[in-house]
PDB file of C-alpha atoms in Angstrom:
ATOM      1  CA  UNK A  15      48.892  40.610 154.723  1.00  0.00           C
ATOM      2  CA  UNK A  16      50.502  42.336 151.766  1.00  0.00           C
ATOM      3  CA  UNK A  17      51.911  40.469 148.793  1.00  0.00           C
ATOM      4  CA  UNK A  18      55.618  40.009 148.133  1.00  0.00           C
ATOM      5  CA  UNK A  19      55.907  42.726 145.471  1.00  0.00           C
ATOM      6  CA  UNK A  20      54.274  45.355 147.690  1.00  0.00           C
ATOM      7  CA  UNK A  21      56.467  44.291 150.593  1.00  0.00           C
ATOM      8  CA  UNK A  22      59.598  44.663 148.457  1.00  0.00           C
ATOM      9  CA  UNK A  23      58.547  48.109 147.217  1.00  0.00           C
ATOM     10  CA  UNK A  24      57.769  49.283 150.740  1.00  0.00           C
ATOM     11  CA  UNK A  25      61.133  48.015 152.003  1.00  0.00           C
ATOM     12  CA  UNK A  26      62.913  49.969 149.267  1.00  0.00           C
ATOM     13  CA  UNK A  27      60.922  53.123 150.074  1.00  0.00           C
ATOM     14  CA  UNK A  28      61.579  52.700 153.794  1.00  0.00           C
ATOM     15  CA  UNK A  29      65.354  52.932 153.351  1.00  0.00           C
ATOM     16  CA  UNK A  30      65.512  55.696 150.694  1.00  0.00           C
ATOM     17  CA  UNK A  31      65.620  58.462 153.364  1.00  0.00           C
ATOM     18  CA  UNK A  32      68.427  56.625 155.161  1.00  0.00           C
ATOM     19  CA  UNK A  33      70.522  56.534 151.992  1.00  0.00           C
ATOM     20  CA  UNK A  34      69.619  60.121 151.162  1.00  0.00           C
ATOM     21  CA  UNK A  35      70.468  61.721 154.494  1.00  0.00           C
ATOM     22  CA  UNK A  36      73.714  59.856 155.196  1.00  0.00           C
ATOM     23  CA  UNK A  37      75.749  61.692 152.525  1.00  0.00           C
ATOM     24  CA  UNK A  38      73.822  64.938 152.955  1.00  0.00           C
ATOM     25  CA  UNK A  39      74.472  65.177 156.695  1.00  0.00           C
ATOM     26  CA  UNK A  40      77.903  63.523 157.018  1.00  0.00           C
ATOM     27  CA  UNK A  41      80.825  63.980 154.637  1.00  0.00           C
ATOM     28  CA  UNK A  42      82.237  60.583 155.628  1.00  0.00           C
ATOM     29  CA  UNK A  43      79.336  58.928 153.782  1.00  0.00           C
ATOM     30  CA  UNK A  44      79.794  60.616 150.402  1.00  0.00           C
ATOM     31  CA  UNK A  45      81.089  57.347 149.049  1.00  0.00           C
ATOM     32  CA  UNK A  46      78.787  54.619 147.682  1.00  0.00           C
ATOM     33  CA  UNK A  47      80.795  51.879 149.368  1.00  0.00           C
ATOM     34  CA  UNK A  48      80.419  53.441 152.824  1.00  0.00           C
ATOM     35  CA  UNK A  49      76.701  54.007 152.276  1.00  0.00           C
ATOM     36  CA  UNK A  50      76.347  50.370 151.185  1.00  0.00           C
ATOM     37  CA  UNK A  51      78.127  49.188 154.337  1.00  0.00           C
ATOM     38  CA  UNK A  52      75.977  51.445 156.536  1.00  0.00           C
ATOM     39  CA  UNK A  53      72.805  50.163 154.844  1.00  0.00           C
ATOM     40  CA  UNK A  54      73.944  46.579 155.285  1.00  0.00           C
ATOM     41  CA  UNK A  55      74.783  47.180 158.948  1.00  0.00           C
ATOM     42  CA  UNK A  56      71.453  48.879 159.686  1.00  0.00           C
ATOM     43  CA  UNK A  57      69.321  46.263 157.959  1.00  0.00           C
ATOM     44  CA  UNK A  58      71.349  43.450 159.549  1.00  0.00           C
ATOM     45  CA  UNK A  59      70.732  44.986 162.972  1.00  0.00           C
ATOM     46  CA  UNK A  60      67.005  45.161 162.247  1.00  0.00           C
ATOM     47  CA  UNK A  61      66.861  41.573 160.989  1.00  0.00           C
ATOM     48  CA  UNK A  62      68.821  40.250 163.976  1.00  0.00           C
ATOM     49  CA  UNK A  63      66.559  42.182 166.350  1.00  0.00           C
ATOM     50  CA  UNK A  64      63.534  40.549 164.688  1.00  0.00           C
ATOM     51  CA  UNK A  65      64.844  37.123 165.715  1.00  0.00           C
ATOM     52  CA  UNK A  66      64.573  38.100 169.379  1.00  0.00           C
ATOM     53  CA  UNK A  67      61.094  39.592 169.004  1.00  0.00           C
ATOM     54  CA  UNK A  68      59.645  36.450 167.456  1.00  0.00           C
ATOM     55  CA  UNK A  69      59.317  37.864 163.959  1.00  0.00           C
ATOM     56  CA  UNK A  70      60.593  36.134 160.849  1.00  0.00           C
ATOM     57  CA  UNK A  71      63.706  37.267 159.006  1.00  0.00           C
ATOM     58  CA  UNK A  72      64.104  37.151 155.247  1.00  0.00           C
ATOM     59  CA  UNK A  73      66.997  37.658 152.852  1.00  0.00           C
ATOM     60  CA  UNK A  74      64.625  39.603 150.578  1.00  0.00           C
ATOM     61  CA  UNK A  75      64.326  42.261 153.284  1.00  0.00           C
ATOM     62  CA  UNK A  76      68.092  42.659 153.424  1.00  0.00           C
ATOM     63  CA  UNK A  77      68.392  42.950 149.648  1.00  0.00           C
ATOM     64  CA  UNK A  78      65.528  45.427 149.257  1.00  0.00           C
ATOM     65  CA  UNK A  79      66.635  47.548 152.217  1.00  0.00           C
ATOM     66  CA  UNK A  80      70.144  47.854 150.769  1.00  0.00           C
ATOM     67  CA  UNK A  81      68.631  48.678 147.372  1.00  0.00           C
ATOM     68  CA  UNK A  82      66.577  51.445 149.002  1.00  0.00           C
ATOM     69  CA  UNK A  83      69.685  52.785 150.713  1.00  0.00           C
ATOM     70  CA  UNK A  84      71.539  52.924 147.399  1.00  0.00           C
ATOM     71  CA  UNK A  85      68.573  54.570 145.645  1.00  0.00           C
ATOM     72  CA  UNK A  86      68.561  57.244 148.339  1.00  0.00           C
ATOM     73  CA  UNK A  87      72.298  57.723 147.881  1.00  0.00           C
ATOM     74  CA  UNK A  88      71.861  58.132 144.115  1.00  0.00           C
ATOM     75  CA  UNK A  89      69.108  60.701 144.639  1.00  0.00           C
ATOM     76  CA  UNK A  90      71.326  62.652 147.060  1.00  0.00           C
ATOM     77  CA  UNK A  91      74.261  62.430 144.653  1.00  0.00           C
ATOM     78  CA  UNK A  92      72.088  63.683 141.808  1.00  0.00           C
ATOM     79  CA  UNK A  93      70.575  66.563 143.814  1.00  0.00           C
ATOM     80  CA  UNK A  94      73.842  67.767 145.291  1.00  0.00           C
ATOM     81  CA  UNK A  95      75.515  67.593 141.894  1.00  0.00           C
ATOM     82  CA  UNK A  96      72.796  69.728 140.367  1.00  0.00           C
ATOM     83  CA  UNK A  97      72.773  72.217 143.222  1.00  0.00           C
ATOM     84  CA  UNK A  98      76.522  72.763 143.218  1.00  0.00           C
ATOM     85  CA  UNK A  99      76.745  72.960 139.438  1.00  0.00           C
ATOM     86  CA  UNK A 100      73.753  75.307 139.009  1.00  0.00           C
ATOM     87  CA  UNK A 101      74.679  77.404 142.023  1.00  0.00           C
ATOM     88  CA  UNK A 102      77.911  78.550 140.377  1.00  0.00           C
ATOM     89  CA  UNK A 103      76.186  79.293 137.057  1.00  0.00           C
ATOM     90  CA  UNK A 104      73.401  81.276 138.721  1.00  0.00           C
ATOM     91  CA  UNK A 105      75.861  83.139 140.970  1.00  0.00           C
ATOM     92  CA  UNK A 106      78.039  84.095 137.998  1.00  0.00           C
ATOM     93  CA  UNK A 107      75.029  85.237 135.995  1.00  0.00           C
ATOM     94  CA  UNK A 108      73.458  87.304 138.764  1.00  0.00           C
ATOM     95  CA  UNK A 109      76.488  88.922 140.315  1.00  0.00           C
ATOM     96  CA  UNK A 110      79.467  88.881 137.997  1.00  0.00           C
ATOM     97  CA  UNK A 111      77.748  89.848 134.762  1.00  0.00           C
ATOM     98  CA  UNK A 112      75.769  92.701 136.323  1.00  0.00           C
ATOM     99  CA  UNK A 113      78.673  94.135 138.262  1.00  0.00           C
ATOM    100  CA  UNK A 114      79.677  97.492 136.808  1.00  0.00           C
ATOM    101  CA  UNK A 115      82.481  99.467 138.425  1.00  0.00           C
ATOM    102  CA  UNK A 116      81.718 103.128 139.032  1.00  0.00           C
TER     103      UNK A 116
END
């Protein structure tokens, strides 16, 4: 069995893609509050399902899964902010500055 710290880190890493792809794929989730609610709902569903499969549930799993969801959201927010900001600068540099009317 793995120790508690490794388990917490793995739970965070498990939910980073969930938090990353929600705002990237759906505009409705480009709000931290909605991503938090979606992460809470998903991890609650998983924890409730574990009760019926005979596995143990733990509040630490809920906390670390939500933390992973929010980390993924922050990464998506950071990447999309950089892409949109740099895209305009690069576009202006490549096309507007080199355009010469004939």
